Amino acid sequence: MEIKVRTLGMQLFFLVGVISFDAWQQYFYLSNFNILADGETISMWGLIQNHSLKWLVWVVFIFPFVFIMNKMDLWESSLTVSGMIKAISIIIGVIILAVCTISLMNSFQDEGALVWNYWVEVAWFTFFQKFATFMLGYLLVFYYMFHRYQLDHMEGKISTIREVKNSYRDLYEDLKEQSIQEETSVLYVKVGNKIKVVPVDKIQWIQSDDYCVRVHIDGHEYVLRKSMKAMEEMLPDNFIRVHRQAIVNTEFMNELVFNGRNLIILNNGTQVAIARSRLSEIRKVVKSL
């Protein structure tokens, strides 16, 4: 919002400055080079009004200029030689239309009708008087619109890149999770001087033991040097944390007890305590099974 207000302020400052300059320049020439007819007088205010009307016509013709540029899709190709030639040609054409309109207005204002000879004379005079400043004004409009197009185009690319990045991040997370689950289909447990392969789907529950965990399978215990958090992250979704010191495989759950002592009873009769903070989560898991 602040940038738009600043841009509008700069545009108004340009218009006021160029109108004042044109009026002062004409006033200087008329006053110092005996161009006025005998008895004819001029005022600075009258000249400002006259040039303000001309620049109002210039402002009106900004809209067809921008429309044509958009219609021909010239903003992107404007940096090429052919694109620049087309853009300048359009600007010159718009200036000619603006000059013709101003001359037509002067003809009706001064003569009361369209007088061809007078119209041609005023058109030539206005063209040579206003061409440079009108061209400068339209070039500034072109510069502003071109950079707006570039900015919008860049923001669109950034948005697309951001969407692609997010898509790849989601894909990476999915593949990472899938990879973890595939990798943890078995656990490698050191037993004496041997490494035992323990299928994850055979694990009934896991118990925390200081800096290690005890993996329970069919009445056997295997010790792993891993934290409960690490185990929780690497195991499949059918393993749930029921207590700070216990993770249970839902495939081996046989019964839930909520009678003051919150327990999970496994198929082999093992009782695992449920933390109060985990009750609601466990109920949701059980309902979804």
Short mmCIF file of C-alpha atoms in Angstrom, two decimals:
data_model
loop_
_atom_site.label_atom_id
_atom_site.label_comp_id
_atom_site.label_asym_id
_atom_site.label_seq_id
_atom_site.Cartn_x
_atom_site.Cartn_y
_atom_site.Cartn_z
CA MET A 1 0.00 0.00 0.00
CA GLU A 2 2.81 2.38 0.90
CA ILE A 3 4.58 1.64 -2.41
CA LYS A 4 1.38 2.32 -4.40
CA VAL A 5 0.83 5.65 -2.64
CA ARG A 6 4.46 6.60 -3.26
CA THR A 7 4.17 5.66 -6.95
CA LEU A 8 0.95 7.68 -7.34
CA GLY A 9 2.64 10.64 -5.64
CA MET A 10 5.57 10.45 -8.06
CA GLN A 11 3.20 10.34 -11.05
CA LEU A 12 1.27 13.39 -9.82
CA PHE A 13 4.54 15.21 -9.14
CA PHE A 14 5.67 14.44 -12.71
CA LEU A 15 2.40 15.75 -14.19
CA VAL A 16 2.40 18.93 -12.12
CA GLY A 17 6.06 19.53 -12.95
CA VAL A 18 5.72 18.98 -16.68
CA ILE A 19 2.52 21.07 -16.91
CA SER A 20 4.22 23.92 -15.05
CA PHE A 21 7.31 23.64 -17.26
CA ASP A 22 5.28 23.66 -20.51
CA ALA A 23 3.21 26.64 -19.34
CA TRP A 24 6.27 28.59 -18.19
CA GLN A 25 8.16 27.81 -21.42
CA GLN A 26 5.27 29.00 -23.60
CA TYR A 27 4.77 32.09 -21.44
CA PHE A 28 8.48 32.92 -21.78
CA TYR A 29 8.46 32.64 -25.59
CA LEU A 30 5.21 34.57 -26.00
CA SER A 31 6.37 37.35 -23.68
CA ASN A 32 9.91 37.78 -25.00
CA PHE A 33 9.74 37.16 -28.75
CA ASN A 34 6.78 39.38 -29.79
CA ILE A 35 4.72 36.44 -30.97
CA LEU A 36 1.42 37.81 -29.63
CA ALA A 37 -0.86 39.83 -31.90
CA ASP A 38 -1.46 43.48 -31.11
CA GLY A 39 -3.66 43.86 -28.06
CA GLU A 40 -3.54 40.14 -27.26
CA THR A 41 -2.72 39.23 -23.68
CA ILE A 42 -1.81 36.02 -21.93
CA SER A 43 -1.83 34.81 -18.35
CA MET A 44 0.17 32.10 -16.71
CA TRP A 45 -3.00 30.61 -15.23
CA GLY A 46 -4.63 30.42 -18.65
CA LEU A 47 -1.60 28.61 -20.06
CA ILE A 48 -1.60 26.17 -17.12
CA GLN A 49 -5.27 25.37 -17.80
CA ASN A 50 -4.55 24.86 -21.50
CA HIS A 51 -1.64 22.50 -20.88
CA SER A 52 -3.56 20.68 -18.12
CA LEU A 53 -6.28 19.86 -20.66
CA LYS A 54 -3.68 18.51 -23.09
CA TRP A 55 -2.09 16.37 -20.42
CA LEU A 56 -5.53 15.12 -19.37
CA VAL A 57 -5.91 13.78 -22.92
CA TRP A 58 -2.46 12.20 -22.55
CA VAL A 59 -3.61 10.45 -19.35
CA VAL A 60 -6.76 9.14 -21.06
CA PHE A 61 -4.68 7.58 -23.83
CA ILE A 62 -2.58 5.64 -21.30
CA PHE A 63 -5.42 3.10 -21.12
CA PRO A 64 -5.48 2.17 -24.84
CA PHE A 65 -1.66 2.08 -24.79
CA VAL A 66 -1.60 -0.45 -21.92
CA PHE A 67 -4.50 -2.38 -23.49
CA ILE A 68 -2.68 -2.74 -26.81
CA MET A 69 0.54 -3.80 -25.08
CA ASN A 70 -1.36 -6.44 -23.11
CA LYS A 71 -3.33 -7.58 -26.15
CA MET A 72 -0.16 -8.06 -28.20
CA ASP A 73 1.64 -9.57 -25.18
CA LEU A 74 4.64 -7.31 -25.69
CA TRP A 75 5.81 -6.93 -22.09
CA GLU A 76 7.84 -10.13 -22.13
CA SER A 77 9.45 -9.43 -25.53
CA SER A 78 10.09 -5.73 -24.90
CA LEU A 79 13.77 -6.30 -24.16
CA THR A 80 14.34 -7.66 -27.68
CA VAL A 81 15.04 -5.28 -30.58
CA SER A 82 11.84 -6.20 -32.43
CA GLY A 83 9.79 -5.94 -29.24
CA MET A 84 11.22 -2.51 -28.43
CA ILE A 85 10.52 -1.29 -31.98
CA LYS A 86 6.91 -2.45 -31.68
CA ALA A 87 6.51 -0.77 -28.28
CA ILE A 88 7.94 2.55 -29.53
CA SER A 89 5.75 2.34 -32.65
CA ILE A 90 2.68 1.90 -30.45
CA ILE A 91 3.74 4.89 -28.31
CA ILE A 92 4.16 7.09 -31.41
CA GLY A 93 0.76 5.96 -32.69
CA VAL A 94 -0.86 6.78 -29.34
CA ILE A 95 0.82 10.21 -29.32
CA ILE A 96 -0.55 10.94 -32.81
CA LEU A 97 -4.06 9.97 -31.67
CA ALA A 98 -3.72 12.17 -28.57
CA VAL A 99 -2.51 15.12 -30.69
CA CYS A 100 -5.39 14.67 -33.14
CA THR A 101 -7.85 14.63 -30.25
CA ILE A 102 -6.35 17.79 -28.72
CA SER A 103 -6.46 19.56 -32.10
CA LEU A 104 -10.08 18.54 -32.61
CA MET A 105 -10.98 19.96 -29.19
CA ASN A 106 -9.17 23.22 -30.00
CA SER A 107 -10.92 23.49 -33.33
CA PHE A 108 -14.37 23.22 -31.74
CA GLN A 109 -13.33 25.53 -28.90
CA ASP A 110 -11.88 28.28 -31.13
CA GLU A 111 -13.90 27.92 -34.36
CA GLY A 112 -17.09 26.29 -33.10
CA ALA A 113 -16.74 23.48 -35.64
CA LEU A 114 -14.18 21.26 -37.32
CA VAL A 115 -12.27 23.51 -39.70
CA TRP A 116 -9.88 21.33 -41.62
CA ASN A 117 -7.09 23.86 -42.29
CA TYR A 118 -7.19 25.11 -38.72
CA TRP A 119 -7.22 21.55 -37.38
CA VAL A 120 -4.15 20.60 -39.46
CA GLU A 121 -2.30 23.73 -38.35
CA VAL A 122 -3.04 23.12 -34.66
CA ALA A 123 -2.20 19.41 -35.03
CA TRP A 124 1.25 20.16 -36.45
CA PHE A 125 1.92 22.78 -33.80
CA THR A 126 0.76 20.50 -30.96
CA PHE A 127 2.74 17.55 -32.33
CA PHE A 128 6.02 19.46 -32.34
CA GLN A 129 5.20 21.15 -29.02
CA LYS A 130 4.22 18.00 -27.13
CA PHE A 131 5.97 15.12 -28.85
CA ALA A 132 9.08 15.11 -26.64
CA THR A 133 7.27 15.41 -23.31
CA PHE A 134 4.47 13.05 -24.34
CA MET A 135 7.07 10.51 -25.47
CA LEU A 136 8.95 10.86 -22.18
CA GLY A 137 5.70 10.39 -20.25
CA TYR A 138 4.68 7.26 -22.15
CA LEU A 139 8.18 5.83 -21.82
CA LEU A 140 7.94 6.29 -18.05
CA VAL A 141 4.56 4.51 -18.10
CA PHE A 142 6.13 1.76 -20.20
CA TYR A 143 9.05 1.47 -17.76
CA TYR A 144 6.69 1.24 -14.78
CA MET A 145 4.37 -1.32 -16.41
CA PHE A 146 7.28 -3.39 -17.68
CA HIS A 147 8.81 -3.67 -14.21
CA ARG A 148 5.41 -4.51 -12.71
CA TYR A 149 5.06 -7.28 -15.27
CA GLN A 150 8.56 -8.54 -14.46
CA LEU A 151 7.81 -8.45 -10.73
CA ASP A 152 4.48 -10.30 -11.13
CA HIS A 153 6.15 -12.81 -13.46
CA MET A 154 8.96 -13.38 -10.95
CA GLU A 155 6.49 -13.77 -8.07
CA GLY A 156 4.62 -16.34 -10.15
CA LYS A 157 7.83 -18.29 -10.74
CA ILE A 158 8.76 -18.08 -7.06
CA SER A 159 5.29 -19.34 -6.12
CA THR A 160 5.64 -22.23 -8.58
CA ILE A 161 9.10 -23.09 -7.24
CA ARG A 162 7.75 -22.97 -3.69
CA GLU A 163 4.91 -25.34 -4.62
CA VAL A 164 7.32 -27.73 -6.34
CA LYS A 165 9.64 -27.55 -3.34
CA ASN A 166 6.78 -28.36 -0.96
CA SER A 167 5.69 -31.24 -3.20
CA TYR A 168 9.19 -32.69 -3.21
CA ARG A 169 9.45 -32.19 0.55
CA ASP A 170 6.19 -34.11 1.06
CA LEU A 171 7.38 -36.82 -1.32
CA TYR A 172 10.71 -36.99 0.52
CA GLU A 173 8.97 -37.35 3.88
CA ASP A 174 6.71 -40.10 2.51
CA LEU A 175 9.65 -41.98 1.02
CA LYS A 176 11.66 -41.46 4.19
CA GLU A 177 8.84 -42.87 6.32
CA GLN A 178 8.38 -45.75 3.90
CA SER A 179 12.12 -46.41 3.94
CA ILE A 180 12.21 -46.39 7.74
CA GLN A 181 9.32 -48.83 7.90
CA GLU A 182 10.95 -51.10 5.33
CA GLU A 183 14.28 -50.94 7.11
CA THR A 184 12.69 -51.76 10.49
CA SER A 185 10.89 -54.89 9.38
CA VAL A 186 13.58 -56.66 11.41
CA LEU A 187 15.81 -55.75 14.34
CA TYR A 188 19.39 -56.89 14.75
CA VAL A 189 20.06 -57.84 18.37
CA LYS A 190 23.46 -58.78 19.76
CA VAL A 191 23.20 -61.93 21.86
CA GLY A 192 26.60 -62.88 23.26
CA ASN A 193 28.93 -63.16 20.29
CA LYS A 194 26.10 -63.54 17.81
CA ILE A 195 23.68 -61.22 16.02
CA LYS A 196 20.09 -62.38 16.17
CA VAL A 197 17.55 -61.25 13.57
CA VAL A 198 14.28 -60.37 15.30
CA PRO A 199 11.17 -59.83 13.11
CA VAL A 200 9.41 -56.64 14.18
CA ASP A 201 5.95 -58.15 13.73
CA LYS A 202 6.83 -60.76 16.39
CA ILE A 203 7.56 -58.14 19.05
CA GLN A 204 4.83 -58.11 21.72
CA TRP A 205 5.96 -55.12 23.71
CA ILE A 206 9.04 -53.06 24.53
CA GLN A 207 10.14 -52.00 27.99
CA SER A 208 12.45 -49.12 28.92
CA ASP A 209 15.50 -50.03 31.03
CA ASP A 210 17.74 -47.03 31.77
CA TYR A 211 19.69 -46.32 28.57
CA CYS A 212 18.49 -49.51 26.88
CA VAL A 213 15.23 -51.19 25.95
CA ARG A 214 14.04 -54.75 26.51
CA VAL A 215 12.27 -56.30 23.54
CA HIS A 216 9.76 -59.02 24.56
CA ILE A 217 9.05 -61.87 22.13
CA ASP A 218 7.33 -65.13 23.15
CA GLY A 219 8.66 -65.06 26.70
CA HIS A 220 12.17 -64.03 25.61
CA GLU A 221 13.87 -60.70 26.24
CA TYR A 222 16.42 -59.02 24.02
CA VAL A 223 18.34 -55.94 25.06
CA LEU A 224 18.95 -53.12 22.57
CA ARG A 225 21.03 -50.01 23.17
CA LYS A 226 18.37 -47.62 21.92
CA SER A 227 16.11 -45.06 23.54
CA MET A 228 12.33 -45.44 23.72
CA LYS A 229 11.96 -42.36 21.53
CA ALA A 230 14.19 -43.86 18.84
CA MET A 231 12.21 -47.10 18.95
CA GLU A 232 8.92 -45.24 18.76
CA GLU A 233 10.05 -43.37 15.64
CA MET A 234 11.38 -46.41 13.80
CA LEU A 235 8.55 -48.88 14.51
CA PRO A 236 5.39 -49.26 12.36
CA ASP A 237 2.09 -47.58 13.23
CA ASN A 238 0.70 -50.63 15.02
CA PHE A 239 3.13 -49.94 17.89
CA ILE A 240 1.82 -47.38 20.39
CA ARG A 241 3.43 -45.69 23.36
CA VAL A 242 1.23 -46.53 26.36
CA HIS A 243 3.57 -45.39 29.09
CA ARG A 244 6.85 -43.56 29.54
CA GLN A 245 8.41 -47.00 29.95
CA ALA A 246 6.35 -49.14 27.57
CA ILE A 247 5.48 -49.55 23.88
CA VAL A 248 2.89 -52.17 22.91
CA ASN A 249 2.21 -53.96 19.63
CA THR A 250 -1.57 -53.64 19.12
CA GLU A 251 -1.57 -56.95 17.23
CA PHE A 252 -0.97 -58.71 20.57
CA MET A 253 -3.50 -56.77 22.66
CA ASN A 254 -6.13 -59.01 24.20
CA GLU A 255 -7.90 -56.88 26.78
CA LEU A 256 -8.08 -53.32 28.16
CA VAL A 257 -8.82 -52.75 31.83
CA PHE A 258 -10.13 -49.39 33.12
CA ASN A 259 -11.06 -50.00 36.77
CA GLY A 260 -8.72 -47.73 38.64
CA ARG A 261 -5.75 -49.68 37.39
CA ASN A 262 -5.42 -48.91 33.70
CA LEU A 263 -3.90 -51.95 32.04
CA ILE A 264 -3.36 -53.61 28.70
CA ILE A 265 -3.41 -57.40 28.91
CA LEU A 266 -1.55 -59.11 26.08
CA ASN A 267 -2.30 -62.49 24.52
CA ASN A 268 0.26 -64.20 26.74
CA GLY A 269 -1.25 -62.68 29.90
CA THR A 270 1.39 -59.97 30.36
CA GLN A 271 -0.02 -56.85 32.01
CA VAL A 272 1.30 -53.47 30.87
CA ALA A 273 0.35 -50.29 32.73
CA ILE A 274 -1.26 -47.41 30.84
CA ALA A 275 -0.33 -43.84 31.77
CA ARG A 276 -3.30 -41.56 32.49
CA SER A 277 -2.02 -39.05 29.95
CA ARG A 278 -2.22 -41.75 27.25
CA LEU A 279 -5.75 -43.00 27.93
CA SER A 280 -7.61 -40.86 25.39
CA GLU A 281 -5.07 -41.58 22.66
CA ILE A 282 -5.23 -45.33 23.31
CA ARG A 283 -9.04 -45.30 23.22
CA LYS A 284 -8.89 -43.64 19.79
CA VAL A 285 -6.40 -46.23 18.56
CA VAL A 286 -8.56 -49.10 19.84
CA LYS A 287 -11.67 -47.68 18.15
CA SER A 288 -9.82 -47.44 14.85
CA LEU A 289 -8.70 -51.08 14.97
#
